[in-house]
GROMACS .gro file of C-alpha atoms in nm:
model
  233
    1MET     CA    1   8.220  11.052  10.112
    2ILE     CA    2   8.350  10.903   9.787
    3GLY     CA    3   8.545  11.141   9.565
    4PRO     CA    4   8.857  11.184   9.350
    5SER     CA    5   9.081  11.165   9.656
    6SER     CA    6   8.937  10.831   9.773
    7THR     CA    7   9.196  10.556   9.802
    8ALA     CA    8   9.153  10.203   9.671
    9ALA     CA    9   9.108  10.080  10.028
   10GLU     CA   10   8.838  10.339  10.096
   11LEU     CA   11   8.654  10.250   9.778
   12ILE     CA   12   8.667   9.880   9.856
   13ALA     CA   13   8.535   9.946  10.209
   14HIS     CA   14   8.252  10.152  10.058
   15LEU     CA   15   8.169   9.869   9.819
   16GLN     CA   16   8.170   9.613  10.098
   17ALA     CA   17   7.925   9.827  10.295
   18LEU     CA   18   7.682   9.799  10.001
   19ARG     CA   19   7.690   9.419   9.990
   20SER     CA   20   7.355   9.255   9.906
   21GLU     CA   21   7.310   8.880   9.938
   22GLU     CA   22   6.979   8.903   9.748
   23ASN     CA   23   7.148   9.075   9.454
   24ILE     CA   24   7.431   8.821   9.453
   25ALA     CA   25   7.177   8.541   9.411
   26GLY     CA   26   7.011   8.730   9.127
   27MET     CA   27   7.340   8.786   8.945
   28ALA     CA   28   7.413   8.415   8.934
   29ARG     CA   29   7.102   8.366   8.720
   30PHE     CA   30   7.259   8.586   8.453
   31GLY     CA   31   7.580   8.387   8.434
   32ILE     CA   32   7.776   8.636   8.643
   33VAL     CA   33   8.058   8.483   8.848
   34THR     CA   34   7.962   8.556   9.209
   35GLU     CA   35   8.238   8.395   9.417
   36THR     CA   36   8.383   8.737   9.501
   37ALA     CA   37   8.075   8.947   9.419
   38LEU     CA   38   7.916   9.196   9.655
   39GLY     CA   39   7.590   9.223   9.464
   40ILE     CA   40   7.625   9.582   9.342
   41SER     CA   41   7.467   9.662   9.005
   42ASN     CA   42   7.667   9.808   8.718
   43PRO     CA   43   7.463  10.132   8.712
   44ASP     CA   44   7.541  10.183   9.082
   45LEU     CA   45   7.909  10.106   9.018
   46GLN     CA   46   7.912  10.359   8.736
   47LYS     CA   47   7.775  10.624   8.973
   48ILE     CA   48   8.057  10.547   9.216
   49ALA     CA   49   8.307  10.563   8.929
   50ARG     CA   50   8.181  10.906   8.825
   51ALA     CA   51   8.226  11.033   9.180
   52ALA     CA   52   8.571  10.876   9.218
   53LYS     CA   53   8.696  10.999   8.876
   54ARG     CA   54   8.979  10.846   8.673
   55ASN     CA   55   9.294  10.742   8.854
   56HIS     CA   56   9.511  10.482   8.684
   57ALA     CA   57   9.739  10.396   8.976
   58ARG     CA   58   9.436  10.345   9.199
   59ALA     CA   59   9.269  10.134   8.930
   60LEU     CA   60   9.569   9.900   8.933
   61GLU     CA   61   9.527   9.861   9.309
   62LEU     CA   62   9.154   9.798   9.277
   63TRP     CA   63   9.219   9.521   9.026
   64GLN     CA   64   9.450   9.342   9.269
   65SER     CA   65   9.164   9.310   9.519
   66ASN     CA   66   9.007   9.017   9.329
   67VAL     CA   67   8.661   9.154   9.422
   68ARG     CA   68   8.416   9.162   9.129
   69GLU     CA   69   8.291   9.514   9.196
   70ALA     CA   70   8.640   9.650   9.264
   71ARG     CA   71   8.764   9.508   8.934
   72LEU     CA   72   8.474   9.662   8.746
   73LEU     CA   73   8.546   9.990   8.922
   74ALA     CA   74   8.909   9.954   8.812
   75LEU     CA   75   8.795   9.924   8.452
   76TYR     CA   76   8.558  10.221   8.485
   77THR     CA   77   8.822  10.447   8.641
   78ALA     CA   78   9.141  10.341   8.459
   79GLU     CA   79   9.290  10.604   8.229
   80PRO     CA   80   9.279  10.475   7.870
   81LYS     CA   81   9.593  10.664   7.766
   82LYS     CA   82   9.786  10.483   8.039
   83LEU     CA   83   9.656  10.136   7.963
   84THR     CA   84   9.941   9.947   7.799
   85PRO     CA   85   9.927   9.613   7.618
   86ASP     CA   86  10.126   9.457   7.904
   87ILE     CA   87   9.871   9.572   8.163
   88ALA     CA   88   9.590   9.440   7.944
   89ARG     CA   89   9.768   9.105   7.915
   90THR     CA   90   9.816   9.089   8.293
   91TRP     CA   91   9.451   9.165   8.357
   92ALA     CA   92   9.347   8.911   8.093
   93ASP     CA   93   9.513   8.639   8.301
   94ASP     CA   94   9.237   8.702   8.559
   95PHE     CA   95   8.939   8.714   8.322
   96ASP     CA   96   8.671   8.473   8.441
   97SER     CA   97   8.342   8.642   8.353
   98TRP     CA   98   8.174   8.775   8.039
   99GLU     CA   99   8.083   9.104   8.207
  100ILE     CA  100   8.443   9.175   8.311
  101VAL     CA  101   8.560   9.084   7.962
  102ASP     CA  102   8.311   9.307   7.784
  103CYS     CA  103   8.393   9.603   8.007
  104ALA     CA  104   8.766   9.544   7.961
  105ALA     CA  105   8.720   9.517   7.585
  106ASP     CA  106   8.557   9.860   7.576
  107LEU     CA  107   8.850  10.004   7.770
  108CYS     CA  108   9.102   9.840   7.536
  109VAL     CA  109   8.925   9.989   7.235
  110GLU     CA  110   8.921  10.332   7.401
  111ALA     CA  111   9.291  10.288   7.478
  112ARG     CA  112   9.353  10.210   7.112
  113ILE     CA  113   9.535   9.885   7.180
  114GLU     CA  114   9.327   9.686   6.934
  115ALA     CA  115   9.656   9.545   6.804
  116LEU     CA  116   9.599   9.284   7.078
  117VAL     CA  117   9.300   9.142   6.888
  118PRO     CA  118   9.492   8.874   6.692
  119GLU     CA  119   9.692   8.777   7.001
  120PHE     CA  120   9.384   8.740   7.219
  121ALA     CA  121   9.196   8.556   6.944
  122ALA     CA  122   9.479   8.301   6.923
  123ASP     CA  123   9.469   8.246   7.301
  124ASP     CA  124   9.280   7.926   7.380
  125ARG     CA  125   9.144   8.053   7.714
  126GLU     CA  126   8.771   8.109   7.673
  127PHE     CA  127   8.748   8.455   7.823
  128VAL     CA  128   9.068   8.585   7.667
  129ARG     CA  129   8.948   8.474   7.325
  130ARG     CA  130   8.612   8.635   7.393
  131THR     CA  131   8.795   8.961   7.463
  132ALA     CA  132   8.928   8.970   7.108
  133PHE     CA  133   8.583   8.944   6.954
  134ALA     CA  134   8.426   9.181   7.206
  135MET     CA  135   8.695   9.430   7.105
  136MET     CA  136   8.602   9.382   6.739
  137ALA     CA  137   8.236   9.440   6.818
  138GLY     CA  138   8.314   9.754   7.015
  139ALA     CA  139   8.557   9.893   6.760
  140ALA     CA  140   8.302   9.853   6.481
  141VAL     CA  141   8.067  10.085   6.669
  142HIS     CA  142   8.295  10.330   6.848
  143LEU     CA  143   8.597  10.379   6.621
  144LYS     CA  144   8.403  10.574   6.361
  145GLN     CA  145   8.715  10.732   6.208
  146GLU     CA  146   8.902  10.403   6.180
  147PRO     CA  147   8.950  10.285   5.821
  148ASP     CA  148   8.720   9.999   5.721
  149GLU     CA  149   9.031   9.799   5.633
  150THR     CA  150   9.112   9.759   6.002
  151LEU     CA  151   8.783   9.585   6.068
  152LEU     CA  152   8.771   9.390   5.744
  153ALA     CA  153   9.115   9.250   5.826
  154TRP     CA  154   8.954   9.080   6.127
  155LEU     CA  155   8.706   8.878   5.920
  156PRO     CA  156   8.957   8.592   5.872
  157LEU     CA  157   8.985   8.568   6.251
  158ILE     CA  158   8.607   8.537   6.271
  159ALA     CA  159   8.618   8.263   6.010
  160ALA     CA  160   8.905   8.087   6.187
  161HIS     CA  161   8.729   8.072   6.525
  162ALA     CA  162   8.368   8.033   6.417
  163ALA     CA  163   8.380   7.665   6.508
  164ASP     CA  164   8.472   7.730   6.874
  165PRO     CA  165   8.166   7.584   7.050
  166ARG     CA  166   8.220   7.748   7.387
  167ASN     CA  167   7.922   7.964   7.472
  168PHE     CA  168   8.100   8.288   7.554
  169VAL     CA  169   8.325   8.261   7.249
  170ARG     CA  170   8.063   8.174   6.989
  171LYS     CA  171   7.833   8.453   7.106
  172ALA     CA  172   8.117   8.705   7.084
  173VAL     CA  173   8.222   8.582   6.738
  174ASN     CA  174   7.864   8.628   6.623
  175TRP     CA  175   7.848   8.972   6.787
  176ALA     CA  176   8.165   9.085   6.611
  177LEU     CA  177   8.045   8.963   6.272
  178ARG     CA  178   7.709   9.137   6.307
  179ASN     CA  179   7.858   9.466   6.427
  180ILE     CA  180   8.115   9.479   6.148
  181GLY     CA  181   7.837   9.408   5.899
  182LYS     CA  182   7.624   9.691   6.038
  183ARG     CA  183   7.904   9.950   6.022
  184ASN     CA  184   7.840  10.064   5.662
  185LEU     CA  185   7.750   9.923   5.321
  186ARG     CA  186   8.108   9.830   5.235
  187CYS     CA  187   8.158   9.632   5.553
  188HIS     CA  188   7.807   9.493   5.519
  189GLY     CA  189   7.883   9.324   5.189
  190ARG     CA  190   8.200   9.155   5.312
  191ALA     CA  191   8.051   9.051   5.646
  192LEU     CA  192   7.734   8.917   5.485
  193ALA     CA  193   7.939   8.709   5.242
  194LEU     CA  194   8.124   8.552   5.534
  195ALA     CA  195   7.799   8.500   5.725
  196GLU     CA  196   7.647   8.320   5.428
  197SER     CA  197   7.956   8.102   5.398
  198LEU     CA  198   7.940   8.010   5.766
  199ALA     CA  199   7.566   7.944   5.741
  200ALA     CA  200   7.646   7.670   5.487
  201SER     CA  201   7.915   7.514   5.705
  202ASP     CA  202   7.909   7.153   5.816
  203ASP     CA  203   8.009   7.270   6.163
  204ARG     CA  204   7.714   7.325   6.394
  205THR     CA  205   7.859   7.628   6.575
  206ALA     CA  206   7.978   7.802   6.260
  207ARG     CA  207   7.640   7.736   6.101
  208TRP     CA  208   7.457   7.894   6.396
  209ILE     CA  209   7.684   8.200   6.389
  210GLY     CA  210   7.636   8.239   6.015
  211LYS     CA  211   7.260   8.194   6.010
  212ASP     CA  212   7.204   8.433   6.299
  213ALA     CA  213   7.425   8.697   6.136
  214VAL     CA  214   7.256   8.654   5.797
  215ARG     CA  215   6.917   8.698   5.963
  216GLU     CA  216   7.015   9.034   6.113
  217LEU     CA  217   7.226   9.164   5.826
  218THR     CA  218   6.951   9.100   5.573
  219SER     CA  219   6.673   9.247   5.785
  220GLU     CA  220   6.483   9.535   5.628
  221LYS     CA  221   6.564   9.761   5.922
  222VAL     CA  222   6.941   9.713   5.898
  223VAL     CA  223   6.957   9.737   5.519
  224ALA     CA  224   6.739  10.050   5.515
  225ARG     CA  225   6.954  10.221   5.777
  226LEU     CA  226   7.276  10.144   5.590
  227GLU     CA  227   7.129  10.270   5.264
  228ARG     CA  228   7.008  10.593   5.428
  229THR     CA  229   7.348  10.649   5.586
  230SER     CA  230   7.525  10.586   5.256
  231ALA     CA  231   7.295  10.823   5.066
  232ALA     CA  232   7.354  11.098   5.321
  233GLN     CA  233   7.733  11.083   5.289
   0.00000   0.00000   0.00000
């Protein structure tokens, strides 16, 4: 029975018992790296994480397993207050999948180590750079008490890397720009201005990022929500 006292080895054995070859094949169609996958869905992993509870030392052990599901479980059960920039950097060396990156980015935001954003953005490795922009996207939504200046200070990073054509980077850059722009009216104006500038770029990737962001940030639904929120404050 899985619970708070379960060891890393016991959790990994439990995961291995749930292996599904059919699910592994299905995951590959969604761009999930399956070399070490067991075919367990994220909702099922989250149920296991809730039963196992947070345990940072055990999470570190789970990460070392190199098994997809064990690493996701490590991210779900790590203790944000104990996640240091050095641990995040070490884990980033192993990033090889968008789903691991996006989960790790959420944890980094919860751990309040968003100071790593510029460092990760400057890193040329595709999935490490994606982490920076996934962190921006998450922070724009979840750090509601954070001053707008923190997020607006990231716009130059978005501009600087908008020409990176790699699929998992460009999508994350676009995601970050859209989420910052949807935060409130003040952020909306600055983000939309950047989106419009990128939309006029000679670079194909930057132009795609800009046009897609302009499309969402100027939609009636988004503008109406921001105006309602502003009026209520």
